[in-house]
PDB file of C-alpha atoms and ligand atoms in Angstrom:
ATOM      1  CA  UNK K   1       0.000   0.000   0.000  1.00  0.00           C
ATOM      2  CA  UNK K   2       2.945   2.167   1.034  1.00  0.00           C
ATOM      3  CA  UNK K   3       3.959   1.566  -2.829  1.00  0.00           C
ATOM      4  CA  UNK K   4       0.955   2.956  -3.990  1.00  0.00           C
ATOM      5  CA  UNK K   5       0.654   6.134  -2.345  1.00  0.00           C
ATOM      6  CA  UNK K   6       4.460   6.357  -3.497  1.00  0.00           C
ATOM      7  CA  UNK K   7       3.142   5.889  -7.047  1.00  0.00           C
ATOM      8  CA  UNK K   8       0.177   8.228  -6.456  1.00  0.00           C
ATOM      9  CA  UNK K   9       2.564  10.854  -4.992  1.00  0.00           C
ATOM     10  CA  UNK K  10       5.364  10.723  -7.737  1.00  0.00           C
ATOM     11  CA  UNK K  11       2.452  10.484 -10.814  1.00  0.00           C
ATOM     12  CA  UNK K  12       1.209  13.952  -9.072  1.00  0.00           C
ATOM     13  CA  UNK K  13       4.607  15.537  -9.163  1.00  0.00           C
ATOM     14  CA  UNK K  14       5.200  14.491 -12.638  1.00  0.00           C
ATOM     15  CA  UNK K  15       1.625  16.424 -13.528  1.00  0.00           C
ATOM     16  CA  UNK K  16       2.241  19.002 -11.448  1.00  0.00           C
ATOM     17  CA  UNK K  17       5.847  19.975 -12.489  1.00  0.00           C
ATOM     18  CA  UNK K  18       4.556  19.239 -16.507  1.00  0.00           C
ATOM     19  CA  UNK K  19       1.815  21.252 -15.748  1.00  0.00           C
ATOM     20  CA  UNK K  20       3.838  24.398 -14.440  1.00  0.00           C
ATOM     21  CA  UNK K  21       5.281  25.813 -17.201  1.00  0.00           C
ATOM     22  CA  UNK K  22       2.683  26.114 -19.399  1.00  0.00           C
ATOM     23  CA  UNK K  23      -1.071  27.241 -17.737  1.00  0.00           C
ATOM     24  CA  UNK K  24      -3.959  26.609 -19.808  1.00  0.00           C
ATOM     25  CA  UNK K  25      -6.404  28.333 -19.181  1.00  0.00           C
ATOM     26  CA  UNK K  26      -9.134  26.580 -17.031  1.00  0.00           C
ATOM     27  CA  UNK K  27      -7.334  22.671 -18.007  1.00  0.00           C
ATOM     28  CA  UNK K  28      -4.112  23.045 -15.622  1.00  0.00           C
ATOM     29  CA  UNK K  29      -3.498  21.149 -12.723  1.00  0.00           C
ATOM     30  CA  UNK K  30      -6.509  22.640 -10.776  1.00  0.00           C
ATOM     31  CA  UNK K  31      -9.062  21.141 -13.217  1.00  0.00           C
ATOM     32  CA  UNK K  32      -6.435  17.779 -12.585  1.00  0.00           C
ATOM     33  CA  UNK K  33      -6.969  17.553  -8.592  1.00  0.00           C
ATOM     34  CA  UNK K  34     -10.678  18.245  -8.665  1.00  0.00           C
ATOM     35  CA  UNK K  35     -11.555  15.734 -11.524  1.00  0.00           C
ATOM     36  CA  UNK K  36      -9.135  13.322  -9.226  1.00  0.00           C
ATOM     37  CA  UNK K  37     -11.049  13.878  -6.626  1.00  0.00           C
ATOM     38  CA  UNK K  38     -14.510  13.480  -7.975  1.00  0.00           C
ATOM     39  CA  UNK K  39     -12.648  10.233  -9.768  1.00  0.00           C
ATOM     40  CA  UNK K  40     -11.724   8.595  -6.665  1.00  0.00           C
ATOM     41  CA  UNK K  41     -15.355   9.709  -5.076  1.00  0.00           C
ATOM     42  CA  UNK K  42     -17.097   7.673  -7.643  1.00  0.00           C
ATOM     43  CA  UNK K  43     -15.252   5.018  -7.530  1.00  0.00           C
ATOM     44  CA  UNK K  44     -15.474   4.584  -4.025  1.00  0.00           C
ATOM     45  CA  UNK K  45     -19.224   4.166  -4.016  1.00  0.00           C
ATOM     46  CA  UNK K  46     -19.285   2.377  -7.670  1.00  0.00           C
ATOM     47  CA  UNK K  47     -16.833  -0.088  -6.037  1.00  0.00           C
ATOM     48  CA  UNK K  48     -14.200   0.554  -8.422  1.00  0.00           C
ATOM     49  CA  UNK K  49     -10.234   0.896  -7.921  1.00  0.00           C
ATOM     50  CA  UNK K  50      -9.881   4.020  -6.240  1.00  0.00           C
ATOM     51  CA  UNK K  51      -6.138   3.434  -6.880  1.00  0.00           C
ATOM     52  CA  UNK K  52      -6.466   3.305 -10.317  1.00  0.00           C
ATOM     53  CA  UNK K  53      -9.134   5.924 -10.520  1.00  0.00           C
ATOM     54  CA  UNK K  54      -6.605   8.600  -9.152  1.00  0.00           C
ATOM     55  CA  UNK K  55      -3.908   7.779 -11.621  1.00  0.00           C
ATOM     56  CA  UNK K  56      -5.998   8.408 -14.822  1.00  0.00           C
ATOM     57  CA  UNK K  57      -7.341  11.465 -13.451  1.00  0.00           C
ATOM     58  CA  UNK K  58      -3.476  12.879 -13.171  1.00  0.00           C
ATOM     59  CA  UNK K  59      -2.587  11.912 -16.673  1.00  0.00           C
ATOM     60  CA  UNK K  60      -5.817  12.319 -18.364  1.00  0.00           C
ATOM     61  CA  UNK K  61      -5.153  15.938 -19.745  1.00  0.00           C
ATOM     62  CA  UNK K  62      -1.170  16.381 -19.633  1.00  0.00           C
ATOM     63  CA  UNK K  63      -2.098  16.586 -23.326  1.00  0.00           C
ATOM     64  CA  UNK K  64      -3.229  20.165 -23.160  1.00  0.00           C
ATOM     65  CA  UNK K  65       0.386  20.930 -22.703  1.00  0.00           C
ATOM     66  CA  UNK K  66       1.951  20.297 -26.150  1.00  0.00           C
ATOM     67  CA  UNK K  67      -1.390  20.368 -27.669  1.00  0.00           C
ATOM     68  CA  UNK K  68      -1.381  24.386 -26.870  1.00  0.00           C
ATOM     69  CA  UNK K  69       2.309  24.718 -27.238  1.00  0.00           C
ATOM     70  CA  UNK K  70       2.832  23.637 -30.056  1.00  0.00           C
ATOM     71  CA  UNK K  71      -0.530  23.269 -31.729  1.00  0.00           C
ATOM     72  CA  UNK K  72       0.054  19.465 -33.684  1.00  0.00           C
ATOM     73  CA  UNK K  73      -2.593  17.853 -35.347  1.00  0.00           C
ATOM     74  CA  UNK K  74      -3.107  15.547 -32.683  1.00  0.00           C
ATOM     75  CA  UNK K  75      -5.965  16.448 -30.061  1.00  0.00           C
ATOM     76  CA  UNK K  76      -4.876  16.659 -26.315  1.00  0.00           C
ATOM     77  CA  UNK K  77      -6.354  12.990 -25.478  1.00  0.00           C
ATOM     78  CA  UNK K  78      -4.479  11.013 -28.195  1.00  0.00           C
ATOM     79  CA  UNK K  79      -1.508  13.437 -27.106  1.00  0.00           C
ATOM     80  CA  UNK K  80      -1.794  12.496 -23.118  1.00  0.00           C
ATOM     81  CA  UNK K  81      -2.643   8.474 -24.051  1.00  0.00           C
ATOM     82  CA  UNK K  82       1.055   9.084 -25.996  1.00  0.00           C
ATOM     83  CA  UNK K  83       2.950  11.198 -22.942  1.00  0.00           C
ATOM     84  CA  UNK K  84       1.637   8.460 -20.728  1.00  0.00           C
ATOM     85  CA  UNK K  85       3.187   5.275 -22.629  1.00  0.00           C
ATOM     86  CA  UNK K  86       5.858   7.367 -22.465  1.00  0.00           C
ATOM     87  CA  UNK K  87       6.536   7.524 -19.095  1.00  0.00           C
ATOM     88  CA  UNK K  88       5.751   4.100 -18.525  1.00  0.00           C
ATOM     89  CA  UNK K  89       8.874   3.389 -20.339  1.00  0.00           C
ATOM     90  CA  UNK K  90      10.807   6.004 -19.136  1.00  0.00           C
ATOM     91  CA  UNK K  91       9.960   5.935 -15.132  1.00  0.00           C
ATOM     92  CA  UNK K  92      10.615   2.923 -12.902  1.00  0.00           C
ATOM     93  CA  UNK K  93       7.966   4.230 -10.621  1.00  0.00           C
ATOM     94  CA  UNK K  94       5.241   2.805 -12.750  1.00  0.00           C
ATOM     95  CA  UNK K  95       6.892  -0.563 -12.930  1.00  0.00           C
ATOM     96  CA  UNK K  96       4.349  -1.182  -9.875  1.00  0.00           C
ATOM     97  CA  UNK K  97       1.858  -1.208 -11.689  1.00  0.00           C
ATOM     98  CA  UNK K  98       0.610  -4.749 -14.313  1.00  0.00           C
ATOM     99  CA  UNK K  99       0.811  -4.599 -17.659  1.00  0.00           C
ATOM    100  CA  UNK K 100      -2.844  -5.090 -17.847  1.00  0.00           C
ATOM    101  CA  UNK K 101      -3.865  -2.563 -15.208  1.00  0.00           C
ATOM    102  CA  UNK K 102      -1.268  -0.207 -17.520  1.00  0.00           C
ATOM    103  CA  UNK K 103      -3.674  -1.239 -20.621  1.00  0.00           C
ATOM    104  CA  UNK K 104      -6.668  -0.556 -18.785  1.00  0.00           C
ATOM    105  CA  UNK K 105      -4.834   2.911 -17.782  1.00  0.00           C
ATOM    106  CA  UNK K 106      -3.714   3.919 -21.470  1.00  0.00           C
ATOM    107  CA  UNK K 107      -7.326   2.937 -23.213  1.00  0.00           C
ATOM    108  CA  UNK K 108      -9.035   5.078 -20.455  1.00  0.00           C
ATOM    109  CA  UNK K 109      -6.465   8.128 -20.572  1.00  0.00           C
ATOM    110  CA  UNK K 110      -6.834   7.895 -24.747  1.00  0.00           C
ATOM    111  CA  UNK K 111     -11.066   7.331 -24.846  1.00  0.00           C
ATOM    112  CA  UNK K 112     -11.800   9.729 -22.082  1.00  0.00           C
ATOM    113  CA  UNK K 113     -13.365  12.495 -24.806  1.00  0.00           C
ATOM    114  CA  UNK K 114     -15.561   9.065 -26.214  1.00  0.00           C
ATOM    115  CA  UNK K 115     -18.604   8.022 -24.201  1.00  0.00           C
ATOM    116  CA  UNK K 116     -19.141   5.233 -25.930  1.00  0.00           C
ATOM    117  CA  UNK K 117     -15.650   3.543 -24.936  1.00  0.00           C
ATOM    118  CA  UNK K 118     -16.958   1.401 -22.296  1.00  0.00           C
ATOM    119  CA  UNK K 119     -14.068  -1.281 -22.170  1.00  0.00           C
ATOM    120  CA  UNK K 120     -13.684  -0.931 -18.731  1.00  0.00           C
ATOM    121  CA  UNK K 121     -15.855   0.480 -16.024  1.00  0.00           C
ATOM    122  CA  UNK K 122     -13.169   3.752 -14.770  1.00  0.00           C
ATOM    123  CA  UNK K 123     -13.918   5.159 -18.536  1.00  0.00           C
ATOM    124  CA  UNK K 124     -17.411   6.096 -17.349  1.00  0.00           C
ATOM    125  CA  UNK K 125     -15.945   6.872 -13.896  1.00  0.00           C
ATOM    126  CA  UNK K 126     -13.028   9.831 -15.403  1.00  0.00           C
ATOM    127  CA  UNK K 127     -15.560  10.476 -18.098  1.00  0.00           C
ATOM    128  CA  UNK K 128     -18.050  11.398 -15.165  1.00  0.00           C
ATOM    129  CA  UNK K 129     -15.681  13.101 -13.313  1.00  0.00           C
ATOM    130  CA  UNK K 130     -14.313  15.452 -15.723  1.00  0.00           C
ATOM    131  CA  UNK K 131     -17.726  16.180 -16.848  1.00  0.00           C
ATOM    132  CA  UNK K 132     -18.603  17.015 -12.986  1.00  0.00           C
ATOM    133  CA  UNK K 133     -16.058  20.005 -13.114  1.00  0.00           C
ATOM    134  CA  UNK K 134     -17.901  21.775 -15.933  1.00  0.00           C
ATOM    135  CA  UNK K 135     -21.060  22.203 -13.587  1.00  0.00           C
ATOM    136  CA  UNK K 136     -21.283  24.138 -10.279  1.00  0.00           C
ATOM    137  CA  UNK K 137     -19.971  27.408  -9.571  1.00  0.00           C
ATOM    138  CA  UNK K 138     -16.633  26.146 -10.758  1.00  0.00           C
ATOM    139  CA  UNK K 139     -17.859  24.556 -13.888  1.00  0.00           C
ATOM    140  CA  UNK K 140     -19.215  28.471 -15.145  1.00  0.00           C
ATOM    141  CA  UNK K 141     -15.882  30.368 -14.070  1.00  0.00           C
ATOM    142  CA  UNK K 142     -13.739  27.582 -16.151  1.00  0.00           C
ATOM    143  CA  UNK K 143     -16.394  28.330 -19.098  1.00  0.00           C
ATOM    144  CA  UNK K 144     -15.953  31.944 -18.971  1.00  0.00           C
ATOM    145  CA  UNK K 145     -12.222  32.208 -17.800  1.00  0.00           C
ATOM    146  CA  UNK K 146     -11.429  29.435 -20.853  1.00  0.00           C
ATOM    147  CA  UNK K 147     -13.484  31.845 -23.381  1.00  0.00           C
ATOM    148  CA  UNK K 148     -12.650  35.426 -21.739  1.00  0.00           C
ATOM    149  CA  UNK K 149     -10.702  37.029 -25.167  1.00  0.00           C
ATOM    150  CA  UNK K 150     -13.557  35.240 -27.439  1.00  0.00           C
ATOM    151  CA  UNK K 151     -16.643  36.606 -25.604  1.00  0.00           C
ATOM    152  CA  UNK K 152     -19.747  36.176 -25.067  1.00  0.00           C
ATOM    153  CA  UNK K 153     -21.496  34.016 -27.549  1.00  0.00           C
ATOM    154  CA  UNK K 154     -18.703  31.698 -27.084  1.00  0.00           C
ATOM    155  CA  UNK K 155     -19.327  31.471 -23.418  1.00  0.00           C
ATOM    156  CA  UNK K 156     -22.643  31.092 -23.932  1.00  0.00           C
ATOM    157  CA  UNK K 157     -22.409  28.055 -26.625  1.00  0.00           C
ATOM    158  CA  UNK K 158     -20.069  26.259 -24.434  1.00  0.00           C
ATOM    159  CA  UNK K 159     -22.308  26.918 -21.048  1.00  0.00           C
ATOM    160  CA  UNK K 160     -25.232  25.242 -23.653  1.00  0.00           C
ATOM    161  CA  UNK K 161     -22.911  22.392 -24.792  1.00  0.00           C
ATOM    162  CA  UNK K 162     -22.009  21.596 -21.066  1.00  0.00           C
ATOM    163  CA  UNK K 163     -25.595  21.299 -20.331  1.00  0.00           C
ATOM    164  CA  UNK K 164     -26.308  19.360 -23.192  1.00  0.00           C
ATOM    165  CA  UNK K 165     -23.677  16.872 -22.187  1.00  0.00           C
ATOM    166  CA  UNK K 166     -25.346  16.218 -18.640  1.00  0.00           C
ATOM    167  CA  UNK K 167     -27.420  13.513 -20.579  1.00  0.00           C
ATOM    168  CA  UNK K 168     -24.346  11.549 -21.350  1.00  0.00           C
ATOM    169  CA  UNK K 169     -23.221  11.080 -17.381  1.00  0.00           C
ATOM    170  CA  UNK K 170     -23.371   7.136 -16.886  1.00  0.00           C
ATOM    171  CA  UNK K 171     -22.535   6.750 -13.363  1.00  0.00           C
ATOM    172  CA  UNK K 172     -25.581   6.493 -10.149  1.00  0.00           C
ATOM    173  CA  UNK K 173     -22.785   8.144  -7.958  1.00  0.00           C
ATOM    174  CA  UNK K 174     -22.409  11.455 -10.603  1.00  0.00           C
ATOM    175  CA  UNK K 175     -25.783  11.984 -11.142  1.00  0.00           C
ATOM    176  CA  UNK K 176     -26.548  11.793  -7.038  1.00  0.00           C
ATOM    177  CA  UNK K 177     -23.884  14.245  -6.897  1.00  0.00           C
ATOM    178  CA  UNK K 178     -25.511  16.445  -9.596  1.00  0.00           C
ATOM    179  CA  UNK K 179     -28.943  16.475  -8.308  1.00  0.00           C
ATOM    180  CA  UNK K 180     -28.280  17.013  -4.300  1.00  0.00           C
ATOM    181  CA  UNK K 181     -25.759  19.983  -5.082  1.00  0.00           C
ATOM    182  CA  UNK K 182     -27.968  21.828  -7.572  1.00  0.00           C
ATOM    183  CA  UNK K 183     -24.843  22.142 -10.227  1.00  0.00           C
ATOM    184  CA  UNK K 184     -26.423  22.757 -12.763  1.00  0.00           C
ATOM    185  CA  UNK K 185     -27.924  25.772 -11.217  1.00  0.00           C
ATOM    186  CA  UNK K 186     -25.305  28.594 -11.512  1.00  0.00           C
ATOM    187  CA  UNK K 187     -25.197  27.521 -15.336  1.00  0.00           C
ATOM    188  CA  UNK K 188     -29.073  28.021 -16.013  1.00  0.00           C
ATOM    189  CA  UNK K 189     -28.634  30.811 -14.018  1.00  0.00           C
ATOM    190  CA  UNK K 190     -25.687  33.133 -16.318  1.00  0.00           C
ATOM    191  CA  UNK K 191     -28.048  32.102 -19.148  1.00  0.00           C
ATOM    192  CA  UNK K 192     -30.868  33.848 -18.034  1.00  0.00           C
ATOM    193  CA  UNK K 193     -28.860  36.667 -17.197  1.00  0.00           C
ATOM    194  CA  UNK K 194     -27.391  37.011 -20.769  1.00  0.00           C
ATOM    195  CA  UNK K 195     -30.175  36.533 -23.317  1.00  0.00           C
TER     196      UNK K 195
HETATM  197 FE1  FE2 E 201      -9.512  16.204 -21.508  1.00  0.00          FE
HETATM  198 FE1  FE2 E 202     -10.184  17.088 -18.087  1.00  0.00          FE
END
């Protein structure tokens, strides 16, 4: 178990220090600890690998990184599923964990824009949890700090499209969470304050 946390602890850093130079705008390392923690929520009470859950949570968007640096033709999931074989190779650390729990890792990391990849069960738990930190008070900042310079209608569309996307949530745990905190609220809310 000690192992674990150590695992937990280094994957973190690695985010963390990927993360620093380079801020996207509402996608850094924030968005990272809050969809880890909604991960590891859900999987608790789904009665999934909370172990597991917390890993692809840290390398589910390292992505963004060089997919706003340097703009490739790749999008930021493909890019993070890539970074992450990468450092599978590369790190000792994540020697720990099976080659099969390292598959189930890389398909989740690489399908976690694709709610119909349903190979294993923590898809729909990241999938769930990332979606989670587009709602709530949190949720609208990201959507109008991530769309400041565009403006308004773009705001707006992606405020829509979040909402839209609540249909899509697969997991009892995320939709209890949903309905008892009111987080969809706030974004119902800064729509009927900008018709
Ligand atoms: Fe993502
Ligand atoms: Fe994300």
């Amino acid at each position: 178990m000690r192992d674990r946390r150590q695992l937990l602890d280094f994957t973190e850093n690695k985010a963390r220090s990927f993360m620093a130079d380079f801020t996207v705008p509402a996608h850094g390392i924030e968005h990272i600890c809050r969809v880890r923690d909604w991960a590891v929520k859900i999987a608790r009470e789904e009665g999934q690998d909370e172990f597991l859950a917390e890993i692809v949570a840290f390398l589910h968007d390292i992505g963004r990184v060089p997919e706003f640096k340097n703009n490739p033709e790749l999008r930021h999931h493909e890019l993070s599923y890539r970074l992450a074989q990468e450092w599978f190779a590369q790190y000792r650390e994540f020697d720990l964990l099976t080659l099969q729990e390292k598959e189930e890792v890389l398909y989740v990391v690489r399908y976690h824009w694709d709610d119909t990849a349903e190979k294993y069960p923590l898809a729909n738990i990241l999938r769930d949890a990332d979606k989670l930190d587009m709602y709530g008070e949190i949720g609208l900042k990201r959507a109008v700090e991530f769309h400041r310079k565009s403006g308004r209608e773009d705001i707006k569309k992606n405020i829509e499209a979040n909402l839209a996307m609540v249909s899509r949530i697969k997991t009892a745990t995320a939709k209890k969470v949903i309905a008892e905190n009111d987080l969809l609220r706030p974004l119902y809310k800064w729509i009927e304050e900008h018709p």
